Coordinates of C-alpha atoms and ligand atoms in Angstrom, one line a residue:
X1 CA -0.2 -1.2 -9.5
X2 CA -1.8 -4.5 -8.4
X3 CA -3.4 -2.9 -5.3
X4 CA -4.7 -0.2 -7.7
X5 CA -6.0 -3.0 -9.8
X6 CA -7.5 -4.7 -6.9
X7 CA -9.3 -1.5 -5.6
X8 CA -10.7 -0.9 -9.2
X9 CA -12.4 -4.5 -8.9
X10 CA -13.9 -3.5 -5.5
X11 CA -15.1 -0.1 -6.6
X12 CA -18.6 -1.2 -6.3
X13 CA -18.1 -1.4 -2.5
X14 CA -17.1 2.1 -2.1
X15 CA -17.0 5.1 -4.2
X16 CA -16.3 7.9 -1.7
X17 CA -12.5 7.7 -1.3
X18 CA -9.8 5.6 -2.2
X19 CA -6.2 5.2 -0.7
X20 CA -3.0 3.0 -1.0
X21 CA -0.3 2.9 1.5
X22 CA 2.9 0.9 0.9
X23 CA 5.8 -0.1 2.8
X24 CA 9.3 0.3 1.2
X25 CA 12.9 0.0 2.0
X26 CA 13.8 0.9 5.4
X27 CA 10.4 0.4 6.8
X28 CA 9.0 3.8 5.4
X29 CA 5.4 4.1 4.3
X30 CA 4.4 5.7 1.1
X31 CA 0.6 7.0 0.8
X32 CA -1.8 8.2 -1.6
X33 CA -5.4 8.7 -0.7
X34 CA -8.3 11.3 -1.5
X35 CA -12.0 11.4 -2.0
X36 CA -13.2 10.0 -5.3
X37 CA -13.3 6.9 -7.4
X38 CA -10.1 4.8 -7.8
X39 CA -9.5 6.1 -11.3
X40 CA -9.6 9.6 -10.1
X41 CA -7.2 9.2 -7.1
X42 CA -4.4 7.2 -8.8
X43 CA -2.5 7.8 -11.9
X44 CA 0.8 6.2 -13.2
X45 CA 2.9 8.8 -11.6
X46 CA 1.3 8.5 -8.2
X47 CA 1.4 4.6 -8.4
X48 CA 5.2 4.8 -9.4
X49 CA 6.0 6.7 -6.1
X50 CA 4.2 4.0 -4.0
X51 CA 7.4 2.0 -3.4
X52 CA 7.6 -1.2 -1.5
X53 CA 6.9 -4.9 -1.3
X54 CA 3.7 -4.8 0.7
X55 CA 0.8 -2.5 0.9
X56 CA -2.7 -1.8 1.7
X57 CA -5.5 -0.3 -0.3
X58 CA -9.1 0.8 0.7
X59 CA -12.2 2.0 -1.1
X60 CA -14.6 3.9 1.3
X61 CA -18.3 3.9 1.7
X62 CA -18.8 5.8 4.8
X63 CA -21.0 4.5 7.5
X64 CA -19.7 6.8 10.2
X65 CA -18.5 10.3 10.5
X66 CA -18.8 12.2 7.2
X67 CA -17.3 12.1 3.6
X68 CA -14.5 14.2 4.8
X69 CA -11.2 13.5 3.3
X70 CA -9.6 13.3 6.5
X71 CA -11.6 10.1 7.0
X72 CA -10.2 8.4 3.8
X73 CA -8.5 5.1 4.5
X74 CA -5.9 3.7 5.1
X75 CA -5.2 5.3 8.5
X76 CA -1.8 5.6 10.0
X77 CA -0.5 5.9 13.5
X78 CA 3.3 6.0 14.2
X79 CA 3.3 4.5 17.6
X80 CA 3.7 1.6 18.4
X81 CA 5.9 0.3 15.7
X82 CA 4.3 2.2 12.7
X83 CA 0.8 0.8 11.8
X84 CA -1.2 1.3 8.8
X85 CA -4.8 0.1 9.0
X86 CA -8.0 -0.3 6.8
X87 CA -11.5 -1.4 7.9
X88 CA -14.5 -2.6 6.2
X89 CA -17.6 -2.5 8.4
X90 CA -19.0 -0.4 11.3
X91 CA -18.7 -0.5 15.0
X92 CA -21.8 0.0 17.2
X93 CA -20.0 0.8 20.6
X94 CA -18.0 3.9 19.6
X95 CA -19.3 6.2 22.6
X96 CA -17.8 3.6 24.9
X97 CA -14.5 3.3 22.9
X98 CA -14.1 7.0 22.6
X99 CA -14.4 7.4 26.2
X100 CA -11.8 4.5 26.9
X101 CA -9.4 6.0 24.3
X102 CA -9.7 9.5 25.7
X103 CA -9.8 8.7 29.6
X104 CA -7.7 5.6 29.9
X105 CA -5.6 5.3 26.8
X106 CA -4.9 8.9 26.5
X107 CA -5.1 8.7 22.7
X108 CA -6.4 11.5 20.6
X109 CA -9.0 10.7 17.9
X110 CA -9.3 13.4 15.3
X111 CA -12.2 12.4 13.2
X112 CA -15.6 11.1 13.6
X113 CA -14.4 7.7 11.9
X114 CA -15.1 4.5 13.7
X115 CA -12.1 3.0 11.8
X116 CA -9.6 5.5 13.5
X117 CA -10.9 4.2 16.8
X118 CA -10.5 0.7 16.0
X119 CA -6.9 1.4 14.8
X120 CA -6.1 3.1 18.1
X121 CA -7.6 0.1 20.1
X122 CA -5.4 -2.1 18.2
X123 CA -2.3 0.3 18.7
X124 CA -3.1 0.6 22.4
X125 CA -3.2 -3.1 22.8
X126 CA 0.2 -3.4 21.0
X127 CA 1.6 -0.9 23.0
X128 CA 0.5 -2.7 26.2
X129 CA 3.1 -5.3 25.4
X130 CA 5.8 -2.8 26.3
X131 CA 8.2 -4.6 24.0
X132 CA 10.8 -3.2 21.7
X133 CA 10.3 -6.3 19.3
X134 CA 7.1 -7.9 19.1
X135 CA 6.1 -11.3 17.8
X136 CA 3.0 -13.1 16.3
X137 CA 1.9 -14.0 19.9
X138 CA 1.8 -10.5 20.9
X139 CA -0.3 -9.6 17.9
X140 CA -2.8 -12.2 18.5
X141 CA -3.1 -11.1 22.1
X142 CA -3.6 -7.4 20.9
X143 CA -6.4 -8.5 18.4
X144 CA -7.8 -10.9 20.8
X145 CA -8.2 -8.0 23.2
X146 CA -9.6 -5.8 20.4
X147 CA -12.4 -8.3 19.7
X148 CA -13.6 -8.3 23.3
X149 CA -13.6 -4.3 23.3
X150 CA -15.0 -3.6 19.8
X151 CA -18.5 -4.6 18.8
X152 CA -20.1 -4.5 15.4
X153 CA -19.0 -5.5 12.0
X154 CA -15.4 -5.5 11.0
X155 CA -13.1 -7.1 8.4
X156 CA -9.6 -5.3 8.8
X157 CA -6.2 -5.4 7.4
X158 CA -3.3 -4.0 9.0
X159 CA 0.5 -3.4 8.2
X160 CA 3.3 -3.2 10.7
X161 CA 6.2 -1.4 9.3
X162 CA 8.9 -3.9 8.5
X163 CA 7.2 -6.8 10.1
X164 CA 4.2 -7.9 8.0
X165 CA 0.6 -7.9 7.3
X166 CA -2.4 -8.8 9.3
X167 CA -6.1 -9.5 8.6
X168 CA -8.8 -10.1 11.0
X169 CA -12.6 -10.6 10.9
X170 CA -15.2 -9.8 13.5
X171 CA -16.4 -12.8 15.8
X172 CA -19.7 -13.0 14.0
X173 CA -18.0 -13.0 10.6
X174 CA -20.4 -10.2 9.4
X175 CA -18.2 -8.6 7.0
X176 CA -16.1 -10.7 4.5
X177 CA -12.4 -11.0 4.0
X178 CA -10.5 -13.8 2.5
X179 CA -6.9 -14.7 1.5
X180 CA -5.1 -16.3 -1.4
X181 CA -1.5 -16.9 -2.6
X182 CA 0.4 -17.5 -5.8
X183 CA 4.0 -18.1 -6.6
X184 CA 6.3 -15.0 -6.5
X185 CA 6.1 -13.2 -9.8
X186 CA 9.8 -12.3 -9.1
X187 CA 11.0 -15.9 -9.1
X188 CA 10.0 -19.2 -7.7
X189 CA 12.9 -19.0 -4.9
X190 CA 11.4 -16.0 -3.4
X191 CA 8.3 -18.0 -2.1
X192 CA 4.8 -16.9 -2.4
X193 CA 2.8 -13.6 -2.8
X194 CA -0.1 -13.3 -0.5
X195 CA -3.3 -11.3 -0.8
X196 CA -6.1 -10.5 1.5
X197 CA -9.3 -9.3 -0.1
X198 CA -12.9 -8.4 0.6
X199 CA -14.1 -10.4 -2.3
X200 CA -12.6 -13.3 -4.3
X201 CA -13.0 -11.6 -7.6
X202 CA -9.6 -9.8 -6.8
X203 CA -7.9 -13.1 -6.3
X204 CA -9.2 -14.5 -9.7
X205 CA -8.3 -11.2 -11.6
X206 CA -4.7 -10.9 -10.0
X207 CA -3.8 -14.5 -10.7
X208 CA -3.9 -15.8 -7.1
X209 CA -5.3 -19.2 -6.1
X210 CA -6.5 -21.1 -3.2
X211 CA -8.8 -18.4 -2.1
X212 CA -10.2 -19.1 1.5
X213 CA -12.1 -17.1 3.9
X214 CA -10.8 -15.7 7.1
X215 CA -12.9 -17.4 9.6
X216 CA -15.0 -15.4 12.0
X217 CA -12.8 -14.1 15.0
X218 CA -9.6 -15.3 13.2
X219 CA -6.5 -13.3 12.8
X220 CA -3.9 -14.1 10.1
X221 CA -0.4 -12.7 10.1
X222 CA 1.9 -12.9 7.3
X223 CA 5.6 -12.1 7.7
X224 CA 8.4 -13.0 5.4
X225 CA 9.1 -16.2 7.2
X226 CA 5.6 -17.5 8.0
X227 CA 1.8 -17.4 7.9
X228 CA 0.3 -17.7 11.1
X229 CA -3.5 -18.0 11.9
X230 CA -5.6 -18.4 14.9
X231 CA -9.3 -18.1 15.8
X232 CA -9.3 -15.7 18.9
X233 CA -12.9 -15.9 19.9
X234 CA -15.1 -18.9 21.0
X235 CA -17.4 -20.0 18.2
X236 CA -21.0 -21.0 18.4
X237 CA -20.4 -24.7 19.0
X238 CA -19.3 -23.6 22.5
X239 CA -22.0 -22.4 24.9
X240 CA -20.9 -18.8 25.0
X241 CA -19.9 -18.7 21.5
X242 CA -20.4 -16.3 18.8
X243 CA -22.7 -17.3 15.9
X244 CA -21.2 -17.0 12.5
X245 CA -23.7 -14.8 10.8
X246 CA -22.4 -13.3 7.7
X247 CA -24.3 -10.3 6.4
X248 CA -27.0 -11.5 3.8
X249 CA -27.2 -8.2 2.1
X250 CA -23.7 -9.0 0.5
X251 CA -25.5 -11.7 -1.5
X252 CA -28.7 -9.6 -2.1
X253 CA -26.9 -6.5 -3.4
X254 CA -23.4 -5.4 -2.1
X255 CA -20.9 -8.0 -3.7
X256 CA -20.0 -8.7 -7.3
X257 CA -21.7 -11.6 -8.7
X258 CA -18.5 -13.2 -9.8
X259 CA -17.2 -13.3 -6.2
X260 CA -17.7 -16.3 -3.9
X261 CA -18.3 -15.3 -0.2
X262 CA -18.0 -17.8 2.5
X263 CA -18.2 -20.6 0.1
X264 CA -21.3 -19.4 -1.8
X265 CA -21.3 -18.0 -5.3
X266 CA -22.8 -14.6 -5.2
X267 CA -24.2 -15.3 -8.9
X268 CA -25.6 -18.8 -8.0
X269 CA -27.4 -17.4 -4.7
X270 CA -28.9 -14.5 -7.0
X271 CA -30.2 -17.1 -9.5
X272 CA -31.7 -19.0 -6.6
X273 CA -33.3 -15.9 -5.3
X274 CA -34.9 -15.3 -8.8
X275 CA -36.2 -18.9 -8.8
X276 CA -37.9 -18.6 -5.5
X277 CA -39.1 -15.1 -6.2
X278 CA -40.7 -16.5 -9.4
X279 CA -42.8 -18.9 -7.3
X280 CA -43.9 -16.0 -4.9
X281 CA -44.9 -14.0 -8.0
X282 CA -46.8 -16.9 -9.5
X283 CA -48.5 -17.2 -6.2
X284 CA -49.5 -13.5 -5.8
X285 CA -50.4 -12.8 -9.2
X286 CA -52.7 -16.0 -9.4
X287 CA -54.5 -14.8 -6.0
X288 CA -55.1 -11.4 -7.5
X289 CA -56.1 -13.0 -11.0
X290 CA -53.4 -10.9 -12.7
X291 CA -51.0 -11.7 -15.7
X292 CA -47.8 -9.8 -16.7
X293 CA -46.5 -9.6 -20.3
X294 CA -42.7 -9.1 -19.7
X295 CA -40.1 -9.1 -17.0
X296 CA -37.7 -6.3 -16.9
X297 CA -34.7 -6.0 -14.6
X298 CA -33.8 -2.8 -12.8
X299 CA -30.0 -3.0 -13.7
X300 CA -27.5 -3.8 -12.8
X301 CA -27.7 -6.1 -9.8
X302 CA -31.2 -7.6 -10.1
X303 CA -30.4 -8.8 -13.7
X304 CA -29.3 -12.3 -12.6
X305 CA -32.3 -13.0 -10.7
X306 CA -34.8 -11.3 -13.2
X307 CA -33.8 -13.6 -15.9
X308 CA -34.5 -16.6 -13.7
X309 CA -38.0 -15.1 -12.8
X310 CA -38.7 -14.7 -16.5
X311 CA -37.5 -18.2 -17.3
X312 CA -39.5 -19.9 -14.5
X313 CA -42.7 -18.0 -15.2
X314 CA -42.3 -18.5 -18.9
X315 CA -42.7 -14.9 -19.7
X316 CA -40.3 -12.9 -22.1
X317 CA -37.3 -11.2 -20.4
X318 CA -36.5 -7.7 -21.8
X319 CA -33.7 -5.1 -20.9
X320 CA -36.1 -2.2 -20.9
X321 CA -33.9 -0.1 -18.9
X322 CA -30.4 0.7 -20.3
X323 CA -27.8 1.7 -17.8
X324 CA -25.3 4.4 -18.5
X325 CA -22.0 2.5 -17.6
X326 CA -20.4 5.8 -16.4
X327 CA -22.7 6.3 -13.7
X328 CA -21.8 4.4 -10.4
X329 CA -24.1 2.8 -7.9
X330 CA -26.6 5.1 -6.6
X331 CA -27.5 3.5 -3.5
X332 CA -24.0 4.0 -2.0
X333 CA -24.0 7.7 -2.9
X334 CA -24.1 9.7 0.2
X335 CA -27.0 12.1 -0.1
X336 CA -30.8 11.6 -0.9
X337 CA -30.9 14.4 -3.7
X338 CA -27.8 12.7 -5.4
X339 CA -29.4 9.3 -5.2
X340 CA -32.7 10.6 -6.7
X341 CA -31.0 12.6 -9.4
X342 CA -28.7 9.8 -10.4
X343 CA -31.4 7.1 -10.8
X344 CA -32.5 9.1 -14.0
X345 CA -29.0 9.7 -15.0
X346 CA -28.2 6.1 -14.7
X347 CA -31.3 4.6 -16.4
X348 CA -33.1 5.2 -19.6
X349 CA -36.3 3.4 -20.4
X350 CA -36.9 2.1 -24.1
X351 CA -40.6 3.0 -24.8
X352 CA -40.9 0.0 -27.3
X353 CA -40.5 -2.5 -24.4
X354 CA -43.1 -0.8 -22.1
X355 CA -45.8 0.5 -24.6
X356 CA -49.2 -1.0 -23.8
X357 CA -47.7 -3.8 -21.6
X358 CA -48.3 -5.0 -18.1
X359 CA -44.7 -5.2 -16.8
X360 CA -43.1 -7.0 -13.9
X361 CA -40.1 -5.0 -12.7
X362 CA -37.6 -6.9 -10.8
X363 CA -35.1 -5.3 -8.4
X364 CA -32.6 -6.7 -5.8
X365 CA -34.2 -4.7 -2.9
X366 CA -36.3 -1.8 -2.1
X367 CA -34.6 0.2 0.5
X368 CA -35.5 3.9 0.6
X369 CA -37.6 3.4 -2.5
X370 CA -35.8 6.0 -4.3
X371 CA -35.1 3.9 -7.4
X372 CA -38.6 2.1 -7.3
X373 CA -40.4 5.5 -7.4
X374 CA -38.4 6.6 -10.3
X375 CA -38.3 3.7 -12.2
X376 CA -42.1 3.1 -12.0
X377 CA -42.8 6.7 -13.2
X378 CA -40.4 6.0 -16.1
X379 CA -42.1 2.8 -16.9
X380 CA -45.4 4.6 -17.0
X381 CA -44.1 7.5 -18.9
X382 CA -42.9 5.0 -21.5
X383 CA -46.5 3.7 -22.0
X384 CA -46.7 0.7 -19.3
X385 CA -50.2 0.0 -18.5
X386 CA -49.7 -1.7 -15.3
X387 CA -46.5 -2.0 -13.1
X388 CA -45.9 -4.8 -10.7
X389 CA -42.7 -4.5 -8.7
X390 CA -40.8 -7.5 -7.3
X391 CA -38.0 -7.4 -4.9
X392 CA -35.4 -10.5 -4.3
X393 CA -35.2 -9.3 -0.7
X394 CA -37.9 -9.1 1.9
X395 CA -39.3 -5.7 3.1
X396 CA -36.3 -3.8 4.7
X397 CA -37.8 -2.4 7.7
X398 CA -34.9 -2.0 10.2
X399 CA -31.5 -0.2 10.4
X400 CA -28.3 -1.5 9.3
X401 CA -25.5 -0.8 11.8
X402 CA -22.8 -3.1 10.5
X403 CA -21.4 -1.6 7.5
X404 CA -24.3 -0.8 5.0
X405 CA -25.3 2.9 5.5
X406 CA -29.0 2.5 6.3
X407 CA -28.9 3.8 9.9
X408 CA -32.2 5.5 9.8
X409 CA -35.3 3.4 10.2
X410 CA -37.6 6.2 9.2
X411 CA -35.9 6.6 5.8
X412 CA -36.8 3.0 4.9
X413 CA -39.9 2.9 2.8
X414 CA -41.2 -0.4 4.4
X415 CA -40.5 0.8 7.9
X416 CA -43.9 0.6 9.7
X417 CA -45.7 0.1 6.3
X418 CA -47.6 -2.8 5.0
X419 CA -46.8 -4.3 1.7
X420 CA -49.9 -2.4 0.3
X421 CA -48.7 0.9 1.7
X422 CA -45.4 0.5 0.2
X423 CA -46.9 -0.1 -3.2
X424 CA -48.8 3.1 -2.6
X425 CA -45.7 4.9 -1.7
X426 CA -43.7 3.9 -4.7
X427 CA -46.9 4.1 -7.0
X428 CA -46.7 0.5 -8.0
X429 CA -49.9 -1.4 -8.8
X430 CA -48.6 -4.4 -6.8
X431 CA -45.4 -5.1 -4.9
X432 CA -44.2 -8.6 -4.4
X433 CA -41.5 -9.5 -1.9
X434 CA -39.4 -12.6 -1.4
X435 CA -40.0 -14.2 2.0
X436 CA -37.1 -14.1 4.4
X437 CA -36.8 -17.9 4.6
X438 CA -36.8 -18.0 0.7
X439 CA -33.9 -15.5 0.8
X440 CA -32.1 -17.4 3.5
X441 CA -32.6 -20.6 1.7
X442 CA -31.2 -19.3 -1.6
X443 CA -28.0 -18.6 0.0
X444 CA -27.7 -21.6 2.4
X445 CA -28.3 -24.1 -0.2
X446 CA -25.0 -23.6 -1.6
X447 CA -23.3 -23.9 1.9
X448 CA -25.5 -25.8 4.5
X449 CA -22.8 -25.1 7.0
X450 CA -23.7 -21.6 7.1
X451 CA -26.3 -21.8 9.9
X452 CA -27.3 -18.3 10.4
X453 CA -26.9 -14.9 8.7
X454 CA -27.2 -11.3 9.8
X455 CA -30.7 -10.5 8.5
X456 CA -31.2 -7.5 10.9
X457 CA -32.6 -5.3 8.2
X458 CA -35.4 -7.7 7.6
X459 CA -36.1 -9.0 11.1
X460 CA -34.7 -6.5 13.5
X461 CA -32.6 -9.0 15.2
X462 CA -28.9 -7.8 15.7
X463 CA -26.4 -10.7 16.0
X464 CA -23.9 -8.8 18.3
X465 CA -26.6 -7.7 20.8
X466 CA -26.1 -4.2 22.1
X467 CA -28.4 -2.5 19.5
X468 CA -31.7 -1.2 21.2
X469 CA -34.1 1.5 20.8
X470 CA -31.9 4.1 22.6
X471 CA -28.9 3.2 20.4
X472 CA -30.9 3.4 17.2
X473 CA -32.3 6.6 18.1
X474 CA -28.8 7.9 18.9
X475 CA -27.5 6.5 15.7
X476 CA -30.3 8.2 13.7
X477 CA -29.6 11.5 15.3
X478 CA -26.0 11.2 14.0
X479 CA -26.6 9.7 10.7
X480 CA -29.7 11.4 9.4
X481 CA -29.7 13.0 6.1
X482 CA -29.8 16.3 7.9
X483 CA -26.9 15.4 10.1
X484 CA -24.9 14.4 7.0
X485 CA -25.6 17.5 5.2
X486 CA -24.6 19.4 8.3
X487 CA -21.5 17.5 8.7
X488 CA -20.6 18.1 5.2
X489 CA -21.3 21.7 5.1
X490 CA -18.9 22.3 8.3
X491 CA -16.0 20.7 6.5
X492 CA -13.5 22.0 4.0
X493 CA -13.4 20.6 0.5
X494 CA -11.0 17.9 0.1
X495 CA -8.0 17.2 -2.0
X496 CA -5.8 14.2 -2.5
X497 CA -2.4 13.5 -1.6
X498 CA 0.4 11.1 -2.2
X499 CA 2.8 11.0 0.4
X500 CA 5.6 8.9 1.5
X501 CA 6.3 7.0 4.6
X502 CA 9.2 4.7 5.4
X503 CA 9.3 1.3 6.6
X504 CA 11.3 -1.8 6.4
X505 CA 10.5 -3.4 2.9
X506 CA 10.1 -6.9 3.9
X507 CA 6.9 -8.1 2.3
X508 CA 4.8 -6.7 -0.3
X509 CA 1.1 -6.6 0.2
X510 CA -1.9 -4.8 -1.5
X511 CA -5.1 -4.3 0.3
X512 CA -8.2 -2.9 -1.4
X513 CA -11.3 -1.6 0.4
X514 CA -14.2 0.0 -1.6
X515 CA -16.9 2.6 -1.1
X516 CA -19.6 4.0 -3.5
X517 CA -19.4 7.5 -5.1
X518 CA -21.1 10.4 -3.6
X519 CA -22.7 13.2 -5.4
X520 CA -22.8 13.1 -9.3
X521 CA -21.5 10.0 -10.8
X522 CA -18.4 11.4 -12.2
X523 CA -17.8 13.8 -9.4
X524 CA -14.7 12.6 -7.6
X525 CA -16.1 13.6 -4.3
X526 CA -18.7 11.1 -4.0
X527 CA -19.0 8.4 -1.4
X528 CA -19.6 4.6 -1.1
X529 CA -18.8 1.1 0.6
X530 CA -15.6 -0.3 1.2
X531 CA -13.6 -3.5 1.2
X532 CA -10.1 -5.0 1.6
X533 CA -7.7 -6.8 -0.5
X534 CA -4.0 -7.3 -0.4
X535 CA -1.0 -8.7 -2.2
X536 CA 2.0 -9.8 -0.4
X537 CA 5.2 -10.7 -2.2
X538 CA 8.1 -12.1 -0.3
X539 CA 10.9 -10.7 -2.1
X540 CA 13.3 -9.1 0.1
X541 CA 15.9 -10.8 2.3
X542 CA 15.9 -8.6 5.3
X543 CA 14.7 -9.8 8.6
X544 CA 11.4 -8.2 9.5
X545 CA 11.2 -6.6 12.8
X546 CA 9.0 -4.2 14.6
X547 CA 10.0 -1.1 16.3
X548 CA 9.8 0.3 19.8
X549 CA 6.5 2.4 19.8
X550 CA 7.2 5.0 22.4
X551 CA 10.4 6.3 21.0
X552 CA 9.1 6.5 17.3
X553 CA 9.6 10.0 15.9
X554 CA 6.6 11.1 14.0
X555 CA 7.6 14.1 12.0
X556 CA 4.8 15.7 9.9
X557 CA 6.1 18.2 7.5
X558 CA 4.1 20.6 5.6
X559 CA 4.7 20.0 1.8
X560 CA 2.5 21.9 -0.4
X561 CA 3.9 20.3 -3.6
X562 CA 0.9 19.3 -5.8
X563 CA -0.3 18.0 -9.1
X564 CA 2.1 15.2 -9.4
X565 CA 5.1 17.4 -9.1
X566 CA 7.3 14.6 -8.3
X567 CA 9.9 15.7 -5.7
X568 CA 13.1 14.3 -6.6
X569 CA 14.6 11.9 -4.2
X570 CA 15.0 13.7 -1.0
X571 CA 18.2 13.9 0.9
X572 CA 18.1 10.4 2.3
X573 CA 17.1 8.6 -0.8
X574 CA 13.4 8.4 -0.2
X575 CA 10.9 9.6 -2.8
X576 CA 8.3 12.1 -1.4
X577 CA 5.3 11.5 -3.4
X578 CA 2.8 14.3 -3.8
X579 CA -0.7 13.4 -4.7
X580 CA -2.8 14.0 -7.6
X581 CA -5.1 16.3 -6.0
X582 CA -3.6 18.5 -3.2
X583 CA -5.4 20.5 -0.7
X584 CA -7.3 20.0 2.6
X585 CA -6.3 20.8 6.0
X586 CA -7.7 18.5 8.5
X587 CA -5.9 15.7 10.0
X588 CA -7.5 12.3 10.3
X589 CA -6.1 9.6 12.4
X590 CA -3.8 9.8 15.4
X591 CA -0.7 11.0 13.9
X592 CA -1.5 11.5 10.2
X593 CA -4.2 11.1 7.7
X594 CA -5.9 13.2 5.2
X595 CA -5.2 14.0 1.6
X596 CA -3.1 17.3 2.1
X597 CA 0.4 16.9 1.2
X598 CA 2.0 15.9 4.4
X599 CA 5.1 13.8 4.5
X600 CA 5.4 11.2 7.1
X601 CA 8.6 10.2 8.5
X602 CA 9.2 7.3 10.9
X603 CA 12.5 7.0 12.3
X604 CA 13.9 3.6 11.3
X605 CA 15.7 1.5 13.6
X606 CA 16.5 -2.0 14.1
Ligands
LIG701 O1 -34.7 1.8 -2.8 P1 -33.5 2.4 -3.1 O2 -33.1 3.2 -1.7 O3 -33.4 3.0 -4.2 O4 -32.1 1.2 -3.0 C1 -32.2 0.0 -3.8 C2 -31.6 0.3 -5.1 O5 -30.4 0.6 -4.9 C3 -29.6 -0.2 -5.7 O6 -29.1 0.2 -7.0 P2 -27.8 0.8 -7.5 O7 -27.7 1.8 -8.4 O8 -27.0 1.2 -6.1 O9 -26.9 -0.5 -7.8 P3 -26.8 -1.5 -8.9 O10 -26.5 -0.8 -10.2 O11 -25.7 -2.4 -8.6 O12 -28.1 -2.2 -9.1 C4 -30.3 -1.4 -5.8 O13 -30.0 -2.4 -6.9 C5 -31.7 -1.1 -5.9 O14 -31.9 -0.8 -7.3
LIG702 N1 -18.0 0.9 4.3 C1 -17.1 0.8 5.2 O1 -16.5 -0.2 5.5 C2 -16.9 2.0 6.1 C3 -15.7 1.9 7.1 C4 -16.0 3.0 8.2 N2 -17.0 2.6 9.1 C5 -16.0 4.4 7.6 O2 -17.1 4.9 7.7 O3 -15.1 4.8 7.0

């Protein structure tokens, strides 16, 4: 239940699919995952069948592959040791990794998900130890190797059956993940519960404390007996180090305002963006000899900044648009037609606040221009005489390749367009953008030790290297709207499944990763972003151990029980949990994935 709670707090990061895998007695994994929002995928029955004292959760916002249910996370691979894995981010060298996994590692990848590749690289590196029992040192070595092989943005959580929970973050720290602890809810003598999460809001809400960010290039391993952490890549202080460059778009749009990422309150940074945007608006309006009567935010994300703009300019702030709280985020929906349709479903203009006025609309960002176009028309329809559009972010002109789904430059309204041309495109009288330096300052002022950010969508500079025109053209082919529609139409509709897997229940952990909804706000088959959170409870006295990978048996049994038809304890005492939405027929991950009802059985040996 706590993982479920954590995922619901991270829902804004991914609306496409949700999943939880727990590790219960005997090292058996129990799984429930499907397309849809957290509330659609899990119910009390499904949660009750997710046994164990550690677990991982994920909410998905697809940035690679499709919205197919087979790509819902967490992923599982049986060998070596039994690994469950969840990833927030996006890899940029998947062609190379695919070739390596096929030709050299001889590992079959069954989906187009980059996360499945990441898991298999990790598994392959662990396998290379050739050990029957592994230890922390082996895991650090495996992840250190992975960080050399895998390029892009990644914040990951993994669970080794009966051993413990692991989190790691890419060498540039592009995507966020942090950790926190609390006294065990089961009793003081049981030590601490631990949680990894994409955003600190989960820590606050679940009663954890001492939140700290996983450092760039760092891996953290939590077993029943110890917490081990190590930075595995050289940092920018050395000559050939990696620059710490968290994605600035987290502060602009992606993260919740009540989270603190890398030492910066998202809320405060958005206030600062509003303050600086007000100065820019004052300058531009004065230059044009214009005035505005009212400041109106485009809910939700921009509200914090818009209030500051109004206060700084000394102009009334009005909530001219009311948001339907039951419609999710539109930007993270998977298709342009859904995004467009849902802007109107999501927002309603109150004519009284617009009639006869010159309005200054404030949004956090203008990406494809979908929202702005609709909103501006709605403002005019409601009687606005002039519409000035202000954005807390600078013009977005370049692809995002590290975990926000804007891979196609040509879909961006500001790509190859001047500010005046953007205004024409979205039918605004004037468009005002924050400058990049002001955006950076708005975040950096709260943590001056953050010396750089990934600002690639604004300046076209990619912190990992390896992103050139040829790559971007390739990506655009893979991820264009047309390609996504095609991928979707060639896949079968999904279902959900709750399954069991068995592991040694040593530690309890919950990990949550999020993604936005796809088509139609309340349609469970929507897609969005993702993140990661986990709770670990040290409450079992057994000694955690890992297993020999190569000898592990992976029995996949067809079990078509659906609709929560709880199958009573099977012969050996393990529950077989069948999911809330059955169906589907495609396997993701190397050994098992997908939301069809498939039981996972790992042989459990010490
Ligand atoms: O230019 P576009 O391609 O339309 O993208 C930008 C818009 O998308 C987001 O809204 P969203 O509904 O996702 O989220 P919010 O409710 O958090 O503001 C964002 O806040 C902008 O309004
Ligand atoms: N938003 C994400 O973190 C996406 C994870 C992964 N790239 C996927 O598409 O599933």
